Coordinates of N, CA and C in Angstrom, one line a residue:
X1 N 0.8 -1.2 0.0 CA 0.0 0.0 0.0 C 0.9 1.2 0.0
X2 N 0.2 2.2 -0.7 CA 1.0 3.7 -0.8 C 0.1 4.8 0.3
X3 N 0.7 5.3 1.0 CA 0.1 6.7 1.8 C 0.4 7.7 1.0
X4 N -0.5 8.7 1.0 CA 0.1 9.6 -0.4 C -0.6 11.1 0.9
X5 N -0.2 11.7 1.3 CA 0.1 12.9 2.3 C -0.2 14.5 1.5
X6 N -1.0 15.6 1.5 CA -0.5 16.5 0.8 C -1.6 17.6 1.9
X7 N -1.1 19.0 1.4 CA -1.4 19.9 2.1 C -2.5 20.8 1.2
X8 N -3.8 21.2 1.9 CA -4.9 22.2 1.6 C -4.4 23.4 1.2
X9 N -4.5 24.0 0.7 CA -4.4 25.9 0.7 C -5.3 26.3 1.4
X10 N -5.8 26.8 2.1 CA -7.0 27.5 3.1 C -7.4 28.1 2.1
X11 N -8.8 27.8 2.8 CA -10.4 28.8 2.1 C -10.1 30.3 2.4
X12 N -9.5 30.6 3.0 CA -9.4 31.6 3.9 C -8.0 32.4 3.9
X13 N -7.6 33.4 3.2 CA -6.1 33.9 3.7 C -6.1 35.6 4.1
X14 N -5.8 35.6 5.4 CA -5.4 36.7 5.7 C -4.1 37.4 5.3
X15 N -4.3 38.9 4.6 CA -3.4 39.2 5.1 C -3.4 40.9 5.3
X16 N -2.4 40.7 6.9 CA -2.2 41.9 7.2 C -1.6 43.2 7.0
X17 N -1.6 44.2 8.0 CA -1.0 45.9 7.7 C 0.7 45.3 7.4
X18 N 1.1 44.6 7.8 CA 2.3 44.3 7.9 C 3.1 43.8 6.2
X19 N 2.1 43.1 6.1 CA 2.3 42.5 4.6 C 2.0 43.1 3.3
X20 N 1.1 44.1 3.6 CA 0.2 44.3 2.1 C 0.9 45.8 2.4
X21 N 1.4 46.4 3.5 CA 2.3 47.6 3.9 C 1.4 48.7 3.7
X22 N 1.0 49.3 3.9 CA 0.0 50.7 3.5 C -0.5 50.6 4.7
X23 N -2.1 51.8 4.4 CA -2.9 52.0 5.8 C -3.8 51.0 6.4
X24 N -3.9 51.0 7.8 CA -4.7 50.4 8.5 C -6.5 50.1 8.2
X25 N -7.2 50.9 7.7 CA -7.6 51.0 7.3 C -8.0 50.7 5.6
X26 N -9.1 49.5 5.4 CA -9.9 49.4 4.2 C -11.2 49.7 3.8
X27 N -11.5 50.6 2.8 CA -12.9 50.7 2.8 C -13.2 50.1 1.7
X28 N -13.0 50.3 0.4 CA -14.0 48.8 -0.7 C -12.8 48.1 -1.6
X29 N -13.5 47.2 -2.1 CA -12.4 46.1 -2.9 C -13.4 46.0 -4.4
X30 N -12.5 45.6 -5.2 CA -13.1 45.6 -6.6 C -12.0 44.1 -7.4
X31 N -12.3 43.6 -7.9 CA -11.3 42.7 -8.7 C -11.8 42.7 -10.1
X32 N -10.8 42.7 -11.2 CA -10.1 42.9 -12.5 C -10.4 41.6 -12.9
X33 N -11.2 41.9 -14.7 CA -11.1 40.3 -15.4 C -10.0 39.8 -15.1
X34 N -8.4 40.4 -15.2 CA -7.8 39.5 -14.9 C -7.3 39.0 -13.9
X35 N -8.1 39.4 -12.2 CA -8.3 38.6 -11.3 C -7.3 39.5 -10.3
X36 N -7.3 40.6 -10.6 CA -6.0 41.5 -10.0 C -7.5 42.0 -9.0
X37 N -6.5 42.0 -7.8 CA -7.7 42.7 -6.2 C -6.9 44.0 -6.4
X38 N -8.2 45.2 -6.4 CA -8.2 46.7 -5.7 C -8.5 46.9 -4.6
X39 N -8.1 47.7 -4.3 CA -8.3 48.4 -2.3 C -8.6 49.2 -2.7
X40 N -9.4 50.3 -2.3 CA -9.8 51.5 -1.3 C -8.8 51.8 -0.3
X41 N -7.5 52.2 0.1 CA -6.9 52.4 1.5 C -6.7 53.4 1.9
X42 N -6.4 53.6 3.1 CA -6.0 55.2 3.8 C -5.0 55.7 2.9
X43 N -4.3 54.8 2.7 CA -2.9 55.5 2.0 C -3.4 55.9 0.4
X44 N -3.9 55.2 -0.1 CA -4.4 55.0 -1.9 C -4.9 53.6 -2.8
X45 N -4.5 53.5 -3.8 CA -5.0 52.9 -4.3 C -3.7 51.4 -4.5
X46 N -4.6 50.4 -3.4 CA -4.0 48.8 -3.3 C -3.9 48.2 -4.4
X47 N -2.9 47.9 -5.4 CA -3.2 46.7 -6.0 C -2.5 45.4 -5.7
X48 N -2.9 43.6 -5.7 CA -2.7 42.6 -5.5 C -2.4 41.9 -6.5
X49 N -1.6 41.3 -7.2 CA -2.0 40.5 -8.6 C -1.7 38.9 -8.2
X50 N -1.8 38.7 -6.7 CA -2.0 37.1 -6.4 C -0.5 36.9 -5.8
X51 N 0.5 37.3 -5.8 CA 1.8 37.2 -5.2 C 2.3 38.5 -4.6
X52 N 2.0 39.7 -5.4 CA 2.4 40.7 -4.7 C 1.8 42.1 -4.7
X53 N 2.2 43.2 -3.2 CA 1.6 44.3 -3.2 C 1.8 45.1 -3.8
X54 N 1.2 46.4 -4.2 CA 1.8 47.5 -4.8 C 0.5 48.3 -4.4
X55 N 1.3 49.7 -3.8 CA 0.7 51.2 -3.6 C 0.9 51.9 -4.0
X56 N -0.8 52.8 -5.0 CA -0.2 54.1 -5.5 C -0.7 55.1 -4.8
X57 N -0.3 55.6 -4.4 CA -0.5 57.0 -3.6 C -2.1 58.2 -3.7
X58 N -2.8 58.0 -3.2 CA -3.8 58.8 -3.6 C -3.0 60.1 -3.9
X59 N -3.8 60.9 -5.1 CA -3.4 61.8 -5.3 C -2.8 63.0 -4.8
X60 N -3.7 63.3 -3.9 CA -3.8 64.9 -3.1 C -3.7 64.4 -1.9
X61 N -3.3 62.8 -1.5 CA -2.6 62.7 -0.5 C -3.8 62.5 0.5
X62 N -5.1 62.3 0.3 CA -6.4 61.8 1.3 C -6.5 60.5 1.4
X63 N -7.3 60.3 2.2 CA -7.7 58.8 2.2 C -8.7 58.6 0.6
X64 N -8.3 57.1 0.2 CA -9.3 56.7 -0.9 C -10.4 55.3 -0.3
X65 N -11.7 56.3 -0.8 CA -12.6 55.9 -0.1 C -13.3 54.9 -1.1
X66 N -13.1 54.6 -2.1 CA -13.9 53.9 -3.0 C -13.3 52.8 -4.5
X67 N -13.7 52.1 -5.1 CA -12.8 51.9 -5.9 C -14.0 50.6 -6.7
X68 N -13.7 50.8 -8.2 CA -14.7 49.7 -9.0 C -14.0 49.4 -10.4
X69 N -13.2 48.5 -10.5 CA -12.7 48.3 -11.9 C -14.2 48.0 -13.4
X70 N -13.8 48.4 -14.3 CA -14.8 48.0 -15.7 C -13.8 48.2 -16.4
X71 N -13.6 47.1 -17.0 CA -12.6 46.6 -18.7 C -11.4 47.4 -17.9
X72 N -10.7 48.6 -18.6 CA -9.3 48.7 -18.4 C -9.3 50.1 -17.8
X73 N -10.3 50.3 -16.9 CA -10.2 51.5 -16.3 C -10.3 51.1 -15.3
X74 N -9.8 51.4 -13.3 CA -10.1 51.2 -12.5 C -10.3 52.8 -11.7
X75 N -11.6 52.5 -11.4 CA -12.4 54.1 -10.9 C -12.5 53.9 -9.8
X76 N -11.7 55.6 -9.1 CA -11.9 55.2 -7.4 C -12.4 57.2 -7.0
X77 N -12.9 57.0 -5.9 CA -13.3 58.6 -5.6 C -12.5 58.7 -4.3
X78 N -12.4 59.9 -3.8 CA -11.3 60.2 -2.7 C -11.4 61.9 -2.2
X79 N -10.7 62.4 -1.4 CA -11.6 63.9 -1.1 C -11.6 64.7 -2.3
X80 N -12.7 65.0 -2.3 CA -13.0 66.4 -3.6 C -12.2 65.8 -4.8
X81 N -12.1 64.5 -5.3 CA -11.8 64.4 -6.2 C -12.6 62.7 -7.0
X82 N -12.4 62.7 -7.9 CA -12.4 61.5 -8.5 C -12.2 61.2 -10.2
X83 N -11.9 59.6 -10.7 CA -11.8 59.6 -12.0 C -11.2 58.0 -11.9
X84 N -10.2 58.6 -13.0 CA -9.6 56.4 -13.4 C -8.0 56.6 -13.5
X85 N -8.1 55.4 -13.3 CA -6.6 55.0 -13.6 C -6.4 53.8 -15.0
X86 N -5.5 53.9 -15.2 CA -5.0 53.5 -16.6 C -3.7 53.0 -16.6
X87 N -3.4 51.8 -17.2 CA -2.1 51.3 -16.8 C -1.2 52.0 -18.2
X88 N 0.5 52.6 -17.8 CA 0.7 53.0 -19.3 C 1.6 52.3 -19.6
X89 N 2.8 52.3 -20.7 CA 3.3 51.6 -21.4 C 4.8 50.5 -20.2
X90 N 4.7 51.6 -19.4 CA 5.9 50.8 -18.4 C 4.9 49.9 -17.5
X91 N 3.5 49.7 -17.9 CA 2.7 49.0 -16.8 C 2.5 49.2 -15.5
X92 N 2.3 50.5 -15.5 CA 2.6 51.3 -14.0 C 0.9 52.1 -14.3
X93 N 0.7 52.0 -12.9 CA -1.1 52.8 -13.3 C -1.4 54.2 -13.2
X94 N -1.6 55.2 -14.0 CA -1.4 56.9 -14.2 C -3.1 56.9 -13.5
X95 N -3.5 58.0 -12.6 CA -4.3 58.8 -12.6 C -5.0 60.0 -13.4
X96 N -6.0 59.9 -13.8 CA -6.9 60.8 -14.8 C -8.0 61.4 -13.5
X97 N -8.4 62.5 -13.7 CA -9.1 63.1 -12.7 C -9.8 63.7 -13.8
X98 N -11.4 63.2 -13.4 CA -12.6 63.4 -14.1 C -13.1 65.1 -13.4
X99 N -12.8 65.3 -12.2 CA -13.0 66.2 -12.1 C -12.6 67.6 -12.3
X100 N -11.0 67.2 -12.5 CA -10.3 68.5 -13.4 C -10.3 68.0 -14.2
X101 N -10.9 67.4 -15.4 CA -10.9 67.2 -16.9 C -12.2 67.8 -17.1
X102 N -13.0 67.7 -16.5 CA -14.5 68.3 -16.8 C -14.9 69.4 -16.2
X103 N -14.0 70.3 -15.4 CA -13.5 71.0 -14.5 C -15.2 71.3 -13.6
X104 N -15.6 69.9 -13.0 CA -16.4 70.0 -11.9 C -16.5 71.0 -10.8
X105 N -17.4 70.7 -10.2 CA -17.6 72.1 -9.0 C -18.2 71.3 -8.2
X106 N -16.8 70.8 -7.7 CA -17.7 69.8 -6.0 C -17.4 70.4 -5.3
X107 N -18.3 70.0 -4.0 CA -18.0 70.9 -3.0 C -17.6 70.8 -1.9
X108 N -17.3 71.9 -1.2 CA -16.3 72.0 -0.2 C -16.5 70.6 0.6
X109 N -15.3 70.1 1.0 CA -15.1 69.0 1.7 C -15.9 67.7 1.3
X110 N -16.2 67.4 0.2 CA -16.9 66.3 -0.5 C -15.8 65.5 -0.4
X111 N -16.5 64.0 -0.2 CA -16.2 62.9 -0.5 C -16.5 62.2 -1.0
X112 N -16.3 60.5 -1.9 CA -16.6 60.2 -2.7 C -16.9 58.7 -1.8
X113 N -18.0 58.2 -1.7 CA -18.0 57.0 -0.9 C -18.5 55.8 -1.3
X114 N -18.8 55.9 -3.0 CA -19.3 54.3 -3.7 C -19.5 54.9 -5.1
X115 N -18.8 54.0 -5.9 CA -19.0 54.0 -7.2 C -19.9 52.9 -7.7
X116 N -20.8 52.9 -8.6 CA -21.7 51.7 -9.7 C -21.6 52.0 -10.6
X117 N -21.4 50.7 -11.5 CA -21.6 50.7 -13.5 C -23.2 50.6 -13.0
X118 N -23.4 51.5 -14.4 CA -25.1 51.1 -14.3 C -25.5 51.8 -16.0
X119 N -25.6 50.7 -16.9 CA -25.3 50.8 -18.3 C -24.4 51.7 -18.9
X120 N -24.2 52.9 -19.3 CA -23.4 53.2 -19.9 C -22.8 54.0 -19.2
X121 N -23.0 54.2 -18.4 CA -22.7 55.2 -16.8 C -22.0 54.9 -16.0
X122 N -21.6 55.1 -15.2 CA -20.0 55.3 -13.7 C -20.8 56.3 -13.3
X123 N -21.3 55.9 -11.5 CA -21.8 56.3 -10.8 C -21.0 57.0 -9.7
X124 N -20.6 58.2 -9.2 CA -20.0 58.2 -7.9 C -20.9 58.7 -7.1
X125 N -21.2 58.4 -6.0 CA -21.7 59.0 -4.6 C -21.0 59.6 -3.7
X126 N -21.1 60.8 -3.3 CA -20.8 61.3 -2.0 C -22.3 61.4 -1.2
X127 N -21.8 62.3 -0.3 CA -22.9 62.1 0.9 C -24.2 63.3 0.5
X128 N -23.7 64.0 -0.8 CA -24.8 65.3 -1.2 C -25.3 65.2 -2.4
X129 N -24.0 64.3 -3.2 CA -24.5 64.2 -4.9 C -24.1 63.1 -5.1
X130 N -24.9 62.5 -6.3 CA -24.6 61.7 -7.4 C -23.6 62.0 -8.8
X131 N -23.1 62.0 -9.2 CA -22.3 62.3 -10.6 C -22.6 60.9 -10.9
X132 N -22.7 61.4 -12.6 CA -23.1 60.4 -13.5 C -22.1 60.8 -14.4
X133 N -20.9 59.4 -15.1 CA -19.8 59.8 -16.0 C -20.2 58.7 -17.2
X134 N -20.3 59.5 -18.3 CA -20.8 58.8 -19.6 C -19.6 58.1 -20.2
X135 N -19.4 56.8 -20.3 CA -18.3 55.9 -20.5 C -18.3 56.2 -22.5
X136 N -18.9 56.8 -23.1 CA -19.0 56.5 -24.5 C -18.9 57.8 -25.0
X137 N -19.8 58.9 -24.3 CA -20.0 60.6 -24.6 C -18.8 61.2 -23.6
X138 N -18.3 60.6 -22.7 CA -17.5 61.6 -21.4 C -18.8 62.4 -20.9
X139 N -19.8 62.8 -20.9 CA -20.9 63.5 -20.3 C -21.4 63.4 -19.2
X140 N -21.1 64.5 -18.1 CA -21.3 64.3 -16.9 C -23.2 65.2 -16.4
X141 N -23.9 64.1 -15.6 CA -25.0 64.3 -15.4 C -24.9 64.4 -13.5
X142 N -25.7 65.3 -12.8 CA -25.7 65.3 -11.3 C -27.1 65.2 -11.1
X143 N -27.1 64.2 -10.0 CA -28.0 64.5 -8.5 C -28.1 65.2 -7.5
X144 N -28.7 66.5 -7.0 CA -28.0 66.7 -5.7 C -29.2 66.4 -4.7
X145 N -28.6 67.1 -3.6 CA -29.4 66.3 -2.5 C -29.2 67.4 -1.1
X146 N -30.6 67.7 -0.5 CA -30.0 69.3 0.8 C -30.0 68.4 1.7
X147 N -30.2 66.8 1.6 CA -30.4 65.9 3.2 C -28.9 65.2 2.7
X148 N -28.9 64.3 3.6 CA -27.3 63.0 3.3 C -27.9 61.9 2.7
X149 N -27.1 61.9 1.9 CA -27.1 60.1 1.2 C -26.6 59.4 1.4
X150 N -27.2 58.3 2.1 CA -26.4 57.3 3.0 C -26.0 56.6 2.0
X151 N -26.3 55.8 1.2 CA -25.5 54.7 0.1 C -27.0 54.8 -0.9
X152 N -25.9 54.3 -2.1 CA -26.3 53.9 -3.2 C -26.3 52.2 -3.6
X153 N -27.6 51.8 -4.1 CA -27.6 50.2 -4.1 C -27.8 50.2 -6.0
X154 N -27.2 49.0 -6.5 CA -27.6 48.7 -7.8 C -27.7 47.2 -7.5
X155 N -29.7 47.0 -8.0 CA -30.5 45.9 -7.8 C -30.7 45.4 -9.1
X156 N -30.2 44.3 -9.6 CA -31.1 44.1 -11.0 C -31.4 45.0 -11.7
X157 N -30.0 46.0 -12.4 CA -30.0 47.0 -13.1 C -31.0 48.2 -13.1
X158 N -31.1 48.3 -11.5 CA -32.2 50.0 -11.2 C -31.2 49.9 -9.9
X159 N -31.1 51.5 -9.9 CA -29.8 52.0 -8.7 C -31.1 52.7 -8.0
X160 N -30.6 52.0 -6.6 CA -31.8 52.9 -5.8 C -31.0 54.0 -4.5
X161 N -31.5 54.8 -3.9 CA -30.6 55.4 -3.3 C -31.6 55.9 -2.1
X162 N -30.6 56.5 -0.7 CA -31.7 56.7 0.8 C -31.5 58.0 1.0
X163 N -32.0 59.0 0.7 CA -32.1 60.0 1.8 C -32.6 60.7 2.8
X164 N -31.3 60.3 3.6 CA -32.1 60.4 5.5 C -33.3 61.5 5.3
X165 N -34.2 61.1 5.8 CA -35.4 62.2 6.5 C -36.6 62.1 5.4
X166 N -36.1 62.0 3.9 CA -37.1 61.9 3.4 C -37.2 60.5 2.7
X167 N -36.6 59.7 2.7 CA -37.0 58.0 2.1 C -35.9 57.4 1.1
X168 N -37.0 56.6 1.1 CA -35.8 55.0 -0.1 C -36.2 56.0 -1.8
X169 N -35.4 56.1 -2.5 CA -35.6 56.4 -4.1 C -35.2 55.5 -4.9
X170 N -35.4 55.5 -6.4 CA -34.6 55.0 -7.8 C -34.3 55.8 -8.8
X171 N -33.8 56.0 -9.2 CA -33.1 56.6 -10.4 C -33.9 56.2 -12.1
X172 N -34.9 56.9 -12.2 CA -35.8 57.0 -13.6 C -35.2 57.4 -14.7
X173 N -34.4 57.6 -15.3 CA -34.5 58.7 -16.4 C -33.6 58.9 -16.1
X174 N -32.5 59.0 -15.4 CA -31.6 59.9 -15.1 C -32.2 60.6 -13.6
X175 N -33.4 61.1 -13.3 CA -34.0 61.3 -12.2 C -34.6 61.3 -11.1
X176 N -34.5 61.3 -9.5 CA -34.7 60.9 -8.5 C -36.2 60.8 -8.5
X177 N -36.4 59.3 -8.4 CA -38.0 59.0 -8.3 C -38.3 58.8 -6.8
X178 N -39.6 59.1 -5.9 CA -39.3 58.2 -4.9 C -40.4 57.2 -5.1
X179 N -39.8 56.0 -4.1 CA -40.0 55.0 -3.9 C -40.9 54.6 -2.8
X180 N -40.6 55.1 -1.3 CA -41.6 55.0 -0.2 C -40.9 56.1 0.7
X181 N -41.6 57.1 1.4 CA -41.4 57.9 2.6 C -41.9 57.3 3.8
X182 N -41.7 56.0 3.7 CA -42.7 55.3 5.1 C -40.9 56.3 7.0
X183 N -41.7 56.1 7.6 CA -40.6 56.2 8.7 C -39.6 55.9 8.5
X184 N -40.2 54.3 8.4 CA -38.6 52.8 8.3 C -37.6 53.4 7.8
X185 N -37.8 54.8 6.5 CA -36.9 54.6 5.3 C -36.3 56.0 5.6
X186 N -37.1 56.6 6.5 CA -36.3 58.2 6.2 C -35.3 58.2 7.7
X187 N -36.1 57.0 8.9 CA -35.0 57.8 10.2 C -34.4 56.3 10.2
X188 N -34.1 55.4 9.2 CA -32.9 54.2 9.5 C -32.5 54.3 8.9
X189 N -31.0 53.8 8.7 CA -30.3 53.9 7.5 C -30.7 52.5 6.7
X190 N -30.4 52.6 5.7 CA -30.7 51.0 4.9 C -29.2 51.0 4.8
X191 N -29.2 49.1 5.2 CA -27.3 48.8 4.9 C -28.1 48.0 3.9
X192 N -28.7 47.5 3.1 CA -28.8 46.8 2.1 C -29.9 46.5 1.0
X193 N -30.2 46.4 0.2 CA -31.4 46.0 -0.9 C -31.2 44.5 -1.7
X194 N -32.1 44.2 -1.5 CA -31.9 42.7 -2.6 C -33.6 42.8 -3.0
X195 N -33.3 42.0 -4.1 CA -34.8 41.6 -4.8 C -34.8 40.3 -4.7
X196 N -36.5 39.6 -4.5 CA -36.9 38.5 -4.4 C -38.6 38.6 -5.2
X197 N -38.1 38.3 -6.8 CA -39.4 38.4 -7.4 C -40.3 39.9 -7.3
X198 N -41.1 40.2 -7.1 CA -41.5 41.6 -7.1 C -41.1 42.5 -5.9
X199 N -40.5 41.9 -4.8 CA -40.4 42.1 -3.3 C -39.2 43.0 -3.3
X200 N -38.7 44.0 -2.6 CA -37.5 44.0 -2.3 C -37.7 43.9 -0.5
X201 N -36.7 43.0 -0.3 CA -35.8 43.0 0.5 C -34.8 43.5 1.4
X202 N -35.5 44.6 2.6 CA -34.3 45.6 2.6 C -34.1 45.4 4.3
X203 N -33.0 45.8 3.9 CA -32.2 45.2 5.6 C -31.7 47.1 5.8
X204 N -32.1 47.4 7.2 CA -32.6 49.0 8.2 C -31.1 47.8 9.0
X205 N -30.5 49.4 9.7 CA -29.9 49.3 10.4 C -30.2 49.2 11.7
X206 N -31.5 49.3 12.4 CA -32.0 48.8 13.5 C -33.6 48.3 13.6
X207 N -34.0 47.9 11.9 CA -34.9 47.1 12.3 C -35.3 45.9 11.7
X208 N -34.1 45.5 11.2 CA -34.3 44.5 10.8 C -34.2 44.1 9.2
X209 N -34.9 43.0 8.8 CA -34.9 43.1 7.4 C -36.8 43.6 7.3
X210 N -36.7 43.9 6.4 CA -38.4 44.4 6.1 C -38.2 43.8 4.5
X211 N -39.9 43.5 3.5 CA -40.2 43.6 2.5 C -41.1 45.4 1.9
X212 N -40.7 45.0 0.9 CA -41.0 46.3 0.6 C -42.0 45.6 -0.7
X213 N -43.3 45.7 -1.0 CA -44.0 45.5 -2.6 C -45.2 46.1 -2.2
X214 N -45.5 47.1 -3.9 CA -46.7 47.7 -3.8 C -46.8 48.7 -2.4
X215 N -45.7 49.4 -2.2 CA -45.5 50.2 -1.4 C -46.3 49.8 0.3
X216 N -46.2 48.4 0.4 CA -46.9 48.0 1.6 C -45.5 47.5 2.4
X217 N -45.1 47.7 3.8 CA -44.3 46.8 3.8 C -44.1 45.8 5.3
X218 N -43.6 45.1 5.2 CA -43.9 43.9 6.5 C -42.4 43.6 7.0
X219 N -42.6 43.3 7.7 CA -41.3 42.6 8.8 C -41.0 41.0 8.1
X220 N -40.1 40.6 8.0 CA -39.0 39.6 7.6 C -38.8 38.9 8.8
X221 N -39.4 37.5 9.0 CA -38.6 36.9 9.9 C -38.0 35.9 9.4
X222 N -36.4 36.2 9.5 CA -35.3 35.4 9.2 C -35.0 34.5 10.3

């Protein structure tokens, strides 16, 4: 008889501040058709290509708060700024700022805290506006907003979005529809949206999961 002995790779691999070297701090991750991991980090923008780290410096030296690769652009937002990066001929990744290319007027102390593809569009969110960047025209379209926007969700290609005080919305036309002003939706934050057939499924930061259809909505017991 043969014993034949060999070792697992874990489901599972950490790795820490020590290793991947940059800030303490992560806020979102994105991965590349070709399988390369983005960070969001205090320091800038992480990349992993499966053996090793590399940091590129946020621009203006803030924390980068967001980050979403599509085809060969990887889009991240960061203070009062945002846009893509582009790998160039030495394979090193350049920064393009959508905002001084289109010479935007964000505002004071804005931050950029979630990007979405949502058809031909690049979504950024801060906490006041939407920007919409046209991937085909370059054409920039805004949302704004006098309450906070807590997060932006993309459900089965309709981006819905929360603003405290006044409710859950979606995005029509390019324009802020709402959706429901029930309580649940203007004084909780929503951490999540899913759909289940005509239902959405929305998970409130202190009450729970609720359904939402035909603007009726019920408690979830999971």
């Amino acid at each position: 008889t043969t014993n034949v002995s060999s070792q697992e790779l874990p489901l599972v691999e950490n790795f820490s501040q020590k290793k991947y070297n940059a800030g303490a701090q992560n806020w979102s991750l994105s991965i590349s058709k070709e399988g390369n991991l983005y960070v969001a980090n205090n320091f800038g923008l992480l990349e992993f290509n499966g053996a090793k780290w590399k940091l590129y410096n946020t621009p203006n030296s803030t924390i980068m708060r967001s980050v979403n690769v599509f085809e060969d652009k990887i889009f991240t937002g960061f203070y009062m700024d945002f846009g893509y990066w582009l790998r160039d001929d030495y394979g090193e990744l350049q920064f393009t700022s959508l905002v001084t290319k289109h010479n935007i007027p964000v505002l004071e102390d804005e931050q950029f805290w979630n990007i979405i593809k949502y058809d031909d569009w690049i979504l950024f969110q801060s906490l006041q506006r939407i920007y919409f960047y046209n991937l085909k025209t370059n054409e920039i379209k805004t949302i704004s907003s006098d309450v906070k926007i807590t997060k932006m969700f993309s459900v089965r290609n309709t981006i819905y979005f929360q603003q405290l005080g006044k409710g859950l919305f979606k995005i029509d036309n390019g324009e802020p529809k709402l959706i429901s002003d029930n309580t649940l939706f203007r004084e909780n934050d929503i951490i999540s949206i899913h759909q289940n057939e005509n239902q959405l499924i929305i998970l409130t930061n202190t009450e729970g999961f609720v359904k939402l259809e035909n603007n009726l909505i019920t408690y979830w017991e999971s």
